[in-house]
PDB file of C-alpha atoms in Angstrom:
ATOM      1  CA  MET A   1     -74.989 -68.396  -2.884  1.00 42.00           C
ATOM      2  CA  SER A   2     -73.007 -70.391  -0.530  1.00 44.00           C
ATOM      3  CA  GLU A   3     -71.760 -73.926  -0.802  1.00 40.00           C
ATOM      4  CA  ARG A   4     -70.686 -75.684   2.308  1.00 42.00           C
ATOM      5  CA  PHE A   5     -67.882 -78.138   2.908  1.00 41.00           C
ATOM      6  CA  PRO A   6     -65.666 -77.743  -0.167  1.00 39.00           C
ATOM      7  CA  PRO A   7     -63.370 -80.728  -0.796  1.00 38.00           C
ATOM      8  CA  PHE A   8     -60.043 -79.103   0.009  1.00 37.00           C
ATOM      9  CA  ASP A   9     -59.640 -79.935   3.714  1.00 46.00           C
ATOM     10  CA  SER A  10     -56.633 -82.214   4.196  1.00 45.00           C
ATOM     11  CA  PRO A  11     -56.830 -83.742   7.678  1.00 46.00           C
ATOM     12  CA  ALA A  12     -53.940 -85.613   9.230  1.00 46.00           C
ATOM     13  CA  PRO A  13     -54.010 -89.402   9.003  1.00 49.00           C
ATOM     14  CA  LEU A  14     -55.820 -91.085  11.866  1.00 49.00           C
ATOM     15  CA  GLY A  15     -52.643 -92.207  13.651  1.00 53.00           C
ATOM     16  CA  GLN A  16     -51.135 -88.713  13.567  1.00 68.00           C
ATOM     17  CA  ARG A  17     -54.074 -86.805  14.992  1.00 79.00           C
ATOM     18  CA  GLU A  18     -53.507 -84.402  17.842  1.00 88.00           C
ATOM     19  CA  PHE A  19     -56.842 -85.245  19.481  1.00 89.00           C
ATOM     20  CA  SER A  20     -58.847 -88.430  19.727  1.00 89.00           C
ATOM     21  CA  PHE A  21     -62.028 -88.170  17.651  1.00 91.00           C
ATOM     22  CA  THR A  22     -64.297 -91.172  17.946  1.00 91.00           C
ATOM     23  CA  SER A  23     -67.289 -92.133  15.862  1.00 91.00           C
ATOM     24  CA  GLY A  24     -69.371 -91.260  18.926  1.00 93.00           C
ATOM     25  CA  ASP A  25     -67.895 -87.737  18.961  1.00 93.00           C
ATOM     26  CA  PHE A  26     -68.724 -87.367  15.279  1.00 93.00           C
ATOM     27  CA  GLU A  27     -72.309 -88.481  15.828  1.00 94.00           C
ATOM     28  CA  ARG A  28     -72.678 -85.864  18.563  1.00 93.00           C
ATOM     29  CA  VAL A  29     -71.377 -83.198  16.158  1.00 94.00           C
ATOM     30  CA  ARG A  30     -73.809 -84.385  13.485  1.00 92.00           C
ATOM     31  CA  LYS A  31     -76.689 -84.164  15.902  1.00 92.00           C
ATOM     32  CA  LEU A  32     -75.759 -80.701  17.182  1.00 92.00           C
ATOM     33  CA  ILE A  33     -75.259 -79.084  13.777  1.00 89.00           C
ATOM     34  CA  TYR A  34     -78.442 -80.684  12.462  1.00 89.00           C
ATOM     35  CA  GLN A  35     -80.516 -79.496  15.396  1.00 87.00           C
ATOM     36  CA  HIS A  36     -79.079 -75.994  15.308  1.00 84.00           C
ATOM     37  CA  ALA A  37     -78.645 -75.303  11.592  1.00 81.00           C
ATOM     38  CA  GLY A  38     -80.423 -78.120   9.762  1.00 83.00           C
ATOM     39  CA  ILE A  39     -77.180 -79.202   8.097  1.00 82.00           C
ATOM     40  CA  SER A  40     -77.102 -82.928   7.441  1.00 82.00           C
ATOM     41  CA  LEU A  41     -73.504 -84.151   7.583  1.00 84.00           C
ATOM     42  CA  SER A  42     -72.775 -87.338   5.690  1.00 84.00           C
ATOM     43  CA  PRO A  43     -70.489 -89.978   7.261  1.00 87.00           C
ATOM     44  CA  ALA A  44     -67.882 -89.043   4.646  1.00 84.00           C
ATOM     45  CA  LYS A  45     -67.411 -85.673   6.390  1.00 85.00           C
ATOM     46  CA  GLN A  46     -65.828 -87.100   9.561  1.00 89.00           C
ATOM     47  CA  ASP A  47     -62.276 -86.139   8.604  1.00 89.00           C
ATOM     48  CA  MET A  48     -63.370 -82.683   7.521  1.00 87.00           C
ATOM     49  CA  VAL A  49     -65.183 -82.123  10.819  1.00 90.00           C
ATOM     50  CA  TYR A  50     -62.101 -83.179  12.779  1.00 92.00           C
ATOM     51  CA  SER A  51     -59.914 -80.762  10.816  1.00 89.00           C
ATOM     52  CA  ARG A  52     -62.265 -77.823  11.368  1.00 88.00           C
ATOM     53  CA  LEU A  53     -63.058 -78.420  15.035  1.00 93.00           C
ATOM     54  CA  ALA A  54     -59.531 -79.290  16.133  1.00 92.00           C
ATOM     55  CA  ARG A  55     -58.833 -75.575  15.676  1.00 91.00           C
ATOM     56  CA  ARG A  56     -61.553 -74.790  18.213  1.00 93.00           C
ATOM     57  CA  LEU A  57     -60.067 -77.214  20.751  1.00 94.00           C
ATOM     58  CA  ARG A  58     -56.724 -75.445  20.439  1.00 93.00           C
ATOM     59  CA  ALA A  59     -58.379 -72.031  20.744  1.00 93.00           C
ATOM     60  CA  THR A  60     -60.349 -73.008  23.857  1.00 92.00           C
ATOM     61  CA  GLY A  61     -57.505 -74.950  25.455  1.00 94.00           C
ATOM     62  CA  LEU A  62     -59.625 -78.075  25.772  1.00 92.00           C
ATOM     63  CA  LYS A  63     -57.941 -81.435  25.430  1.00 92.00           C
ATOM     64  CA  THR A  64     -60.739 -83.687  24.207  1.00 93.00           C
ATOM     65  CA  PHE A  65     -63.684 -83.506  21.843  1.00 94.00           C
ATOM     66  CA  ALA A  66     -65.860 -84.792  24.662  1.00 93.00           C
ATOM     67  CA  ASP A  67     -65.033 -81.699  26.729  1.00 93.00           C
ATOM     68  CA  TYR A  68     -65.574 -79.409  23.758  1.00 94.00           C
ATOM     69  CA  LEU A  69     -68.955 -80.913  22.898  1.00 94.00           C
ATOM     70  CA  ALA A  70     -69.957 -80.742  26.561  1.00 92.00           C
ATOM     71  CA  LEU A  71     -69.193 -77.013  26.445  1.00 92.00           C
ATOM     72  CA  LEU A  72     -71.575 -76.634  23.506  1.00 91.00           C
ATOM     73  CA  GLU A  73     -74.249 -78.754  25.124  1.00 89.00           C
ATOM     74  CA  LYS A  74     -74.121 -76.510  28.199  1.00 88.00           C
ATOM     75  CA  GLY A  75     -75.159 -73.652  25.921  1.00 83.00           C
ATOM     76  CA  ASP A  76     -72.005 -71.533  25.590  1.00 82.00           C
ATOM     77  CA  ARG A  77     -73.412 -68.999  23.105  1.00 82.00           C
ATOM     78  CA  ALA A  78     -70.090 -67.493  22.036  1.00 85.00           C
ATOM     79  CA  GLU A  79     -68.640 -70.903  21.256  1.00 89.00           C
ATOM     80  CA  TRP A  80     -71.824 -71.980  19.487  1.00 88.00           C
ATOM     81  CA  GLU A  81     -71.289 -69.162  17.007  1.00 81.00           C
ATOM     82  CA  LYS A  82     -67.690 -70.249  16.388  1.00 86.00           C
ATOM     83  CA  PHE A  83     -68.769 -73.894  16.092  1.00 89.00           C
ATOM     84  CA  VAL A  84     -71.317 -73.077  13.397  1.00 83.00           C
ATOM     85  CA  ASN A  85     -68.921 -70.752  11.585  1.00 79.00           C
ATOM     86  CA  SER A  86     -66.296 -73.514  11.565  1.00 83.00           C
ATOM     87  CA  LEU A  87     -68.641 -75.923   9.808  1.00 81.00           C
ATOM     88  CA  THR A  88     -70.056 -73.524   7.227  1.00 73.00           C
ATOM     89  CA  THR A  89     -67.174 -72.632   4.949  1.00 59.00           C
ATOM     90  CA  ASN A  90     -68.561 -70.785   1.960  1.00 65.00           C
ATOM     91  CA  LEU A  91     -67.692 -70.839  -1.724  1.00 66.00           C
ATOM     92  CA  THR A  92     -69.091 -68.091  -3.916  1.00 80.00           C
ATOM     93  CA  SER A  93     -68.299 -65.593  -6.677  1.00 88.00           C
ATOM     94  CA  PHE A  94     -69.786 -62.591  -8.419  1.00 93.00           C
ATOM     95  CA  PHE A  95     -72.498 -63.451 -10.960  1.00 94.00           C
ATOM     96  CA  ARG A  96     -72.190 -67.155 -10.306  1.00 91.00           C
ATOM     97  CA  GLU A  97     -74.760 -69.181 -12.267  1.00 92.00           C
ATOM     98  CA  PRO A  98     -75.115 -66.129 -14.514  1.00 93.00           C
ATOM     99  CA  HIS A  99     -78.307 -67.217 -16.283  1.00 95.00           C
ATOM    100  CA  HIS A 100     -80.319 -66.116 -13.249  1.00 97.00           C
ATOM    101  CA  PHE A 101     -79.441 -62.431 -13.417  1.00 97.00           C
ATOM    102  CA  PRO A 102     -81.108 -61.609 -16.764  1.00 97.00           C
ATOM    103  CA  LEU A 103     -84.177 -63.422 -15.388  1.00 97.00           C
ATOM    104  CA  LEU A 104     -84.041 -61.208 -12.317  1.00 98.00           C
ATOM    105  CA  ALA A 105     -83.745 -58.125 -14.548  1.00 97.00           C
ATOM    106  CA  GLU A 106     -86.835 -59.181 -16.525  1.00 97.00           C
ATOM    107  CA  HIS A 107     -88.707 -59.728 -13.282  1.00 97.00           C
ATOM    108  CA  LEU A 108     -87.754 -56.271 -12.000  1.00 97.00           C
ATOM    109  CA  GLN A 109     -88.827 -54.617 -15.242  1.00 95.00           C
ATOM    110  CA  LYS A 110     -92.322 -56.092 -14.987  1.00 93.00           C
ATOM    111  CA  ALA A 111     -92.939 -54.284 -11.711  1.00 89.00           C
ATOM    112  CA  GLY A 112     -91.629 -51.014 -13.081  1.00 84.00           C
ATOM    113  CA  SER A 113     -91.393 -48.244 -10.505  1.00 88.00           C
ATOM    114  CA  ALA A 114     -93.375 -50.082  -7.823  1.00 92.00           C
ATOM    115  CA  PRO A 115     -91.392 -50.793  -4.626  1.00 95.00           C
ATOM    116  CA  GLN A 116     -89.760 -54.220  -4.690  1.00 97.00           C
ATOM    117  CA  ARG A 117     -88.108 -56.302  -1.999  1.00 98.00           C
ATOM    118  CA  LEU A 118     -85.572 -59.072  -2.585  1.00 98.00           C
ATOM    119  CA  TRP A 119     -84.056 -61.535  -0.107  1.00 98.00           C
ATOM    120  CA  CYS A 120     -80.709 -63.229  -0.560  1.00 98.00           C
ATOM    121  CA  SER A 121     -81.029 -65.898   2.118  1.00 96.00           C
ATOM    122  CA  ALA A 122     -77.490 -67.305   1.913  1.00 91.00           C
ATOM    123  CA  SER A 123     -75.338 -64.316   1.163  1.00 93.00           C
ATOM    124  CA  SER A 124     -71.964 -65.773   2.140  1.00 90.00           C
ATOM    125  CA  THR A 125     -69.234 -63.120   1.750  1.00 92.00           C
ATOM    126  CA  GLY A 126     -71.516 -60.844  -0.234  1.00 96.00           C
ATOM    127  CA  GLU A 127     -70.804 -61.585  -3.873  1.00 95.00           C
ATOM    128  CA  GLU A 128     -74.354 -62.801  -4.524  1.00 96.00           C
ATOM    129  CA  PRO A 129     -76.298 -59.875  -3.001  1.00 98.00           C
ATOM    130  CA  TYR A 130     -73.919 -57.389  -4.621  1.00 98.00           C
ATOM    131  CA  SER A 131     -74.481 -59.152  -7.964  1.00 98.00           C
ATOM    132  CA  MET A 132     -78.217 -58.767  -7.365  1.00 98.00           C
ATOM    133  CA  ALA A 133     -77.725 -55.075  -6.544  1.00 98.00           C
ATOM    134  CA  MET A 134     -75.627 -54.504  -9.663  1.00 98.00           C
ATOM    135  CA  THR A 135     -78.380 -56.133 -11.715  1.00 98.00           C
ATOM    136  CA  VAL A 136     -80.912 -53.809 -10.101  1.00 98.00           C
ATOM    137  CA  VAL A 137     -78.869 -50.705 -10.925  1.00 98.00           C
ATOM    138  CA  GLU A 138     -78.236 -51.853 -14.495  1.00 98.00           C
ATOM    139  CA  THR A 139     -81.940 -52.573 -14.962  1.00 97.00           C
ATOM    140  CA  PHE A 140     -83.056 -49.122 -13.793  1.00 97.00           C
ATOM    141  CA  GLY A 141     -80.015 -47.232 -15.074  1.00 97.00           C
ATOM    142  CA  SER A 142     -79.555 -45.540 -11.726  1.00 97.00           C
ATOM    143  CA  PHE A 143     -78.513 -46.052  -8.117  1.00 97.00           C
ATOM    144  CA  ASN A 144     -81.792 -44.403  -7.128  1.00 97.00           C
ATOM    145  CA  VAL A 145     -84.038 -47.462  -7.425  1.00 97.00           C
ATOM    146  CA  PRO A 146     -87.327 -48.682  -5.867  1.00 97.00           C
ATOM    147  CA  VAL A 147     -85.661 -51.903  -4.723  1.00 97.00           C
ATOM    148  CA  THR A 148     -84.296 -53.013  -1.359  1.00 97.00           C
ATOM    149  CA  ILE A 149     -82.305 -56.177  -0.722  1.00 98.00           C
ATOM    150  CA  LEU A 150     -82.064 -58.129   2.520  1.00 98.00           C
ATOM    151  CA  ALA A 151     -78.919 -60.270   2.622  1.00 98.00           C
ATOM    152  CA  SER A 152     -78.617 -62.885   5.362  1.00 97.00           C
ATOM    153  CA  ASP A 153     -76.464 -65.812   6.355  1.00 93.00           C
ATOM    154  CA  LEU A 154     -75.947 -68.120   9.298  1.00 88.00           C
ATOM    155  CA  ASP A 155     -72.211 -67.373   9.491  1.00 86.00           C
ATOM    156  CA  THR A 156     -71.344 -64.110  11.232  1.00 88.00           C
ATOM    157  CA  ASN A 157     -67.785 -64.082   9.856  1.00 86.00           C
ATOM    158  CA  VAL A 158     -68.869 -64.047   6.223  1.00 90.00           C
ATOM    159  CA  LEU A 159     -71.545 -61.454   6.964  1.00 93.00           C
ATOM    160  CA  ALA A 160     -68.889 -59.125   8.353  1.00 94.00           C
ATOM    161  CA  THR A 161     -66.898 -59.535   5.133  1.00 94.00           C
ATOM    162  CA  ALA A 162     -70.013 -58.923   3.052  1.00 96.00           C
ATOM    163  CA  GLU A 163     -70.975 -55.774   4.916  1.00 96.00           C
ATOM    164  CA  LYS A 164     -67.479 -54.352   4.548  1.00 96.00           C
ATOM    165  CA  GLY A 165     -67.590 -54.950   0.777  1.00 97.00           C
ATOM    166  CA  VAL A 166     -63.831 -55.162   0.175  1.00 97.00           C
ATOM    167  CA  TYR A 167     -62.526 -57.853  -2.182  1.00 96.00           C
ATOM    168  CA  PRO A 168     -59.122 -58.937  -3.528  1.00 92.00           C
ATOM    169  CA  ALA A 169     -58.563 -58.056  -7.166  1.00 92.00           C
ATOM    170  CA  ASP A 170     -58.836 -61.681  -8.273  1.00 89.00           C
ATOM    171  CA  ARG A 171     -62.399 -61.825  -6.942  1.00 90.00           C
ATOM    172  CA  VAL A 172     -63.639 -59.086  -9.265  1.00 93.00           C
ATOM    173  CA  ASP A 173     -61.469 -59.566 -12.349  1.00 88.00           C
ATOM    174  CA  ARG A 174     -63.984 -61.847 -14.080  1.00 87.00           C
ATOM    175  CA  MET A 175     -66.374 -58.923 -14.422  1.00 93.00           C
ATOM    176  CA  SER A 176     -66.150 -56.495 -17.310  1.00 94.00           C
ATOM    177  CA  PRO A 177     -63.989 -53.376 -16.865  1.00 94.00           C
ATOM    178  CA  GLU A 178     -67.171 -51.317 -17.252  1.00 96.00           C
ATOM    179  CA  ARG A 179     -68.843 -53.070 -14.319  1.00 97.00           C
ATOM    180  CA  ILE A 180     -65.783 -52.774 -12.144  1.00 96.00           C
ATOM    181  CA  LYS A 181     -65.483 -49.052 -12.874  1.00 96.00           C
ATOM    182  CA  ARG A 182     -69.169 -48.436 -12.202  1.00 98.00           C
ATOM    183  CA  PHE A 183     -69.530 -50.393  -8.972  1.00 98.00           C
ATOM    184  CA  PHE A 184     -66.092 -50.466  -7.298  1.00 97.00           C
ATOM    185  CA  VAL A 185     -63.273 -48.156  -6.292  1.00 97.00           C
ATOM    186  CA  LYS A 186     -59.670 -49.146  -5.740  1.00 95.00           C
ATOM    187  CA  GLY A 187     -58.778 -49.632  -2.123  1.00 94.00           C
ATOM    188  CA  THR A 188     -56.237 -47.481  -0.316  1.00 94.00           C
ATOM    189  CA  GLY A 189     -54.273 -47.875   2.887  1.00 95.00           C
ATOM    190  CA  SER A 190     -54.973 -51.237   4.490  1.00 94.00           C
ATOM    191  CA  ASP A 191     -57.251 -52.053   1.526  1.00 94.00           C
ATOM    192  CA  GLU A 192     -54.619 -51.321  -1.115  1.00 94.00           C
ATOM    193  CA  GLY A 193     -54.653 -53.934  -3.876  1.00 93.00           C
ATOM    194  CA  CYS A 194     -58.346 -54.616  -3.259  1.00 96.00           C
ATOM    195  CA  PHE A 195     -61.566 -53.294  -4.737  1.00 97.00           C
ATOM    196  CA  CYS A 196     -64.207 -51.702  -2.525  1.00 97.00           C
ATOM    197  CA  VAL A 197     -67.923 -51.709  -3.308  1.00 98.00           C
ATOM    198  CA  ARG A 198     -69.165 -48.173  -3.930  1.00 98.00           C
ATOM    199  CA  PRO A 199     -71.278 -46.794  -1.071  1.00 97.00           C
ATOM    200  CA  GLU A 200     -74.161 -46.131  -3.478  1.00 97.00           C
ATOM    201  CA  LEU A 201     -74.378 -49.862  -4.191  1.00 98.00           C
ATOM    202  CA  ARG A 202     -73.864 -50.957  -0.613  1.00 97.00           C
ATOM    203  CA  ARG A 203     -76.768 -48.758   0.527  1.00 97.00           C
ATOM    204  CA  LEU A 204     -79.202 -50.943  -1.424  1.00 98.00           C
ATOM    205  CA  ILE A 205     -78.480 -53.907   0.865  1.00 98.00           C
ATOM    206  CA  SER A 206     -79.083 -54.544   4.538  1.00 97.00           C
ATOM    207  CA  PHE A 207     -77.141 -57.432   6.091  1.00 97.00           C
ATOM    208  CA  GLN A 208     -78.500 -59.534   8.943  1.00 96.00           C
ATOM    209  CA  ARG A 209     -77.769 -62.903  10.516  1.00 95.00           C
ATOM    210  CA  ILE A 210     -80.672 -65.287   9.964  1.00 95.00           C
ATOM    211  CA  ASN A 211     -80.735 -68.995  10.693  1.00 92.00           C
ATOM    212  CA  LEU A 212     -83.227 -70.593   8.321  1.00 93.00           C
ATOM    213  CA  LEU A 213     -84.157 -73.012  11.114  1.00 90.00           C
ATOM    214  CA  ASP A 214     -85.147 -70.246  13.529  1.00 92.00           C
ATOM    215  CA  PRO A 215     -88.890 -70.184  14.271  1.00 91.00           C
ATOM    216  CA  ASN A 216     -89.130 -66.485  13.425  1.00 94.00           C
ATOM    217  CA  TRP A 217     -87.459 -64.655  10.566  1.00 96.00           C
ATOM    218  CA  PRO A 218     -87.138 -60.841  10.624  1.00 95.00           C
ATOM    219  CA  VAL A 219     -88.249 -60.712   6.995  1.00 96.00           C
ATOM    220  CA  ARG A 220     -90.948 -58.357   5.810  1.00 93.00           C
ATOM    221  CA  ALA A 221     -93.436 -59.754   3.310  1.00 94.00           C
ATOM    222  CA  PRO A 222     -94.412 -59.650   0.550  1.00 96.00           C
ATOM    223  CA  LEU A 223     -91.195 -60.343  -1.325  1.00 98.00           C
ATOM    224  CA  ASP A 224     -90.694 -60.096  -5.069  1.00 98.00           C
ATOM    225  CA  ALA A 225     -87.925 -62.704  -5.161  1.00 98.00           C
ATOM    226  CA  ILE A 226     -85.873 -64.982  -2.911  1.00 98.00           C
ATOM    227  CA  PHE A 227     -82.412 -66.215  -3.842  1.00 98.00           C
ATOM    228  CA  CYS A 228     -81.625 -69.445  -1.976  1.00 96.00           C
ATOM    229  CA  ARG A 229     -78.980 -71.117  -4.105  1.00 93.00           C
ATOM    230  CA  ASN A 230     -76.719 -74.073  -3.306  1.00 85.00           C
ATOM    231  CA  VAL A 231     -77.839 -74.292   0.310  1.00 86.00           C
ATOM    232  CA  MET A 232     -80.802 -76.645   0.273  1.00 88.00           C
ATOM    233  CA  ILE A 233     -78.622 -79.541  -0.893  1.00 80.00           C
ATOM    234  CA  TYR A 234     -77.093 -79.633   2.589  1.00 78.00           C
ATOM    235  CA  PHE A 235     -80.482 -80.089   4.257  1.00 87.00           C
ATOM    236  CA  ASP A 236     -82.434 -83.322   4.264  1.00 88.00           C
ATOM    237  CA  LYS A 237     -85.776 -83.423   2.459  1.00 91.00           C
ATOM    238  CA  PRO A 238     -87.996 -82.810   5.525  1.00 92.00           C
ATOM    239  CA  THR A 239     -85.917 -79.746   6.450  1.00 92.00           C
ATOM    240  CA  GLN A 240     -86.028 -78.488   2.880  1.00 94.00           C
ATOM    241  CA  TYR A 241     -89.799 -78.849   2.857  1.00 96.00           C
ATOM    242  CA  ARG A 242     -90.190 -76.937   6.121  1.00 96.00           C
ATOM    243  CA  ILE A 243     -88.112 -74.043   4.803  1.00 96.00           C
ATOM    244  CA  LEU A 244     -89.892 -74.007   1.438  1.00 97.00           C
ATOM    245  CA  SER A 245     -93.257 -74.003   3.195  1.00 97.00           C
ATOM    246  CA  ARG A 246     -92.176 -70.788   4.917  1.00 97.00           C
ATOM    247  CA  PHE A 247     -90.733 -69.222   1.753  1.00 98.00           C
ATOM    248  CA  ALA A 248     -93.946 -69.669  -0.233  1.00 97.00           C
ATOM    249  CA  PRO A 249     -96.220 -67.298   1.738  1.00 96.00           C
ATOM    250  CA  LEU A 250     -93.496 -64.647   1.884  1.00 98.00           C
ATOM    251  CA  LEU A 251     -93.549 -64.307  -1.902  1.00 98.00           C
ATOM    252  CA  LYS A 252     -96.159 -62.129  -3.526  1.00 96.00           C
ATOM    253  CA  ASP A 253     -98.241 -63.463  -6.408  1.00 94.00           C
ATOM    254  CA  GLY A 254     -95.846 -63.698  -9.317  1.00 93.00           C
ATOM    255  CA  GLY A 255     -92.823 -63.807  -6.996  1.00 97.00           C
ATOM    256  CA  LEU A 256     -89.847 -65.996  -7.807  1.00 98.00           C
ATOM    257  CA  LEU A 257     -87.582 -68.411  -5.944  1.00 98.00           C
ATOM    258  CA  PHE A 258     -84.096 -68.850  -7.425  1.00 98.00           C
ATOM    259  CA  ALA A 259     -82.437 -72.192  -6.583  1.00 95.00           C
ATOM    260  CA  GLY A 260     -78.982 -73.660  -7.173  1.00 89.00           C
ATOM    261  CA  HIS A 261     -77.985 -75.618 -10.260  1.00 85.00           C
ATOM    262  CA  SER A 262     -78.057 -78.987  -8.480  1.00 81.00           C
ATOM    263  CA  GLU A 263     -81.222 -78.403  -6.461  1.00 88.00           C
ATOM    264  CA  SER A 264     -84.664 -79.752  -7.286  1.00 89.00           C
ATOM    265  CA  PHE A 265     -87.865 -79.271  -5.328  1.00 93.00           C
ATOM    266  CA  LEU A 266     -90.026 -82.009  -6.813  1.00 90.00           C
ATOM    267  CA  HIS A 267     -90.791 -83.165  -3.276  1.00 93.00           C
ATOM    268  CA  ALA A 268     -92.421 -79.763  -2.682  1.00 95.00           C
ATOM    269  CA  ALA A 269     -94.562 -79.734  -5.828  1.00 95.00           C
ATOM    270  CA  ASP A 270     -97.539 -78.699  -3.716  1.00 96.00           C
ATOM    271  CA  LEU A 271     -95.669 -75.534  -2.719  1.00 97.00           C
ATOM    272  CA  PHE A 272     -93.698 -74.482  -5.799  1.00 97.00           C
ATOM    273  CA  GLN A 273     -93.959 -75.042  -9.529  1.00 96.00           C
ATOM    274  CA  SER A 274     -90.852 -75.174 -11.687  1.00 95.00           C
ATOM    275  CA  LEU A 275     -90.457 -72.499 -14.353  1.00 96.00           C
ATOM    276  CA  GLY A 276     -87.260 -74.095 -15.665  1.00 91.00           C
ATOM    277  CA  LYS A 277     -83.649 -72.945 -15.207  1.00 89.00           C
ATOM    278  CA  THR A 278     -83.825 -73.672 -11.435  1.00 94.00           C
ATOM    279  CA  LEU A 279     -86.513 -71.033 -11.131  1.00 97.00           C
ATOM    280  CA  TYR A 280     -89.693 -71.590  -9.110  1.00 97.00           C
ATOM    281  CA  ALA A 281     -92.982 -69.815  -8.416  1.00 97.00           C
ATOM    282  CA  PRO A 282     -95.223 -70.407  -5.398  1.00 97.00           C
ATOM    283  CA  ILE A 283     -98.455 -72.280  -5.973  1.00 94.00           C
ATOM    284  CA  ARG A 284    -101.545 -70.395  -4.888  1.00 82.00           C
ATOM    285  CA  ARG A 285    -104.569 -72.472  -4.023  1.00 72.00           C
ATOM    286  CA  PRO A 286    -108.092 -71.131  -4.700  1.00 66.00           C
ATOM    287  CA  ARG A 287    -109.730 -69.812  -1.558  1.00 60.00           C
TER     288      ARG A 287
END
């Protein structure tokens, strides 16, 4: 569950900027990030974009945004990754929007011991897929479960954090002591003061970079559930519809799509029906 562009960037006033950043430069950034990641930047994000990308100009030694954007347009793959990572800051927490996890547990119980596959399509730094995995273990009362979880994100930096599974104490302290004891161990050495996800939990999840705009997803169907929360709001409606049209056939009959609290898919009523509580089921048409 990742949210992009939190409101805590504090760019320098226009007259004190290190680099010139014109409205034309901003429009080029908007076009590039939309084409590559489907993210629709509003005009209000111009200062935020300057603040994030000025760091990349310093890192590359380039003196102007025009030169930096030309580098991207030439197809520098390494810099493309850093460009996307710069514009996809993530905000997440364990068991965020907690009403979804009992619903997931109920859904898992219905399938019983049959193999089940879940996809967390915007895993950020890992709190969401690990929350899903904890729910799985609590539902079955064991780490030996018939469930696998694919966790993906566009941002390679957050995926590396997620795969490592090491979190500062203040990231886990909202969970009960029982949960912390069951699913984490205290870090040692360089991880001292942190909590590390137990290997038994981490083994339930495979992490992989996936861009939801890519024409092919390495996702095996059918899926029992997809978590895609607080991401769609940063896509325009046509992009949302394209992604939802690809989610629907991946879900098995009775599968579920979990959305974010501020997301609504009324424009895709031919693809998904609302079950309430930002929960959706794919619509199957008679053959």
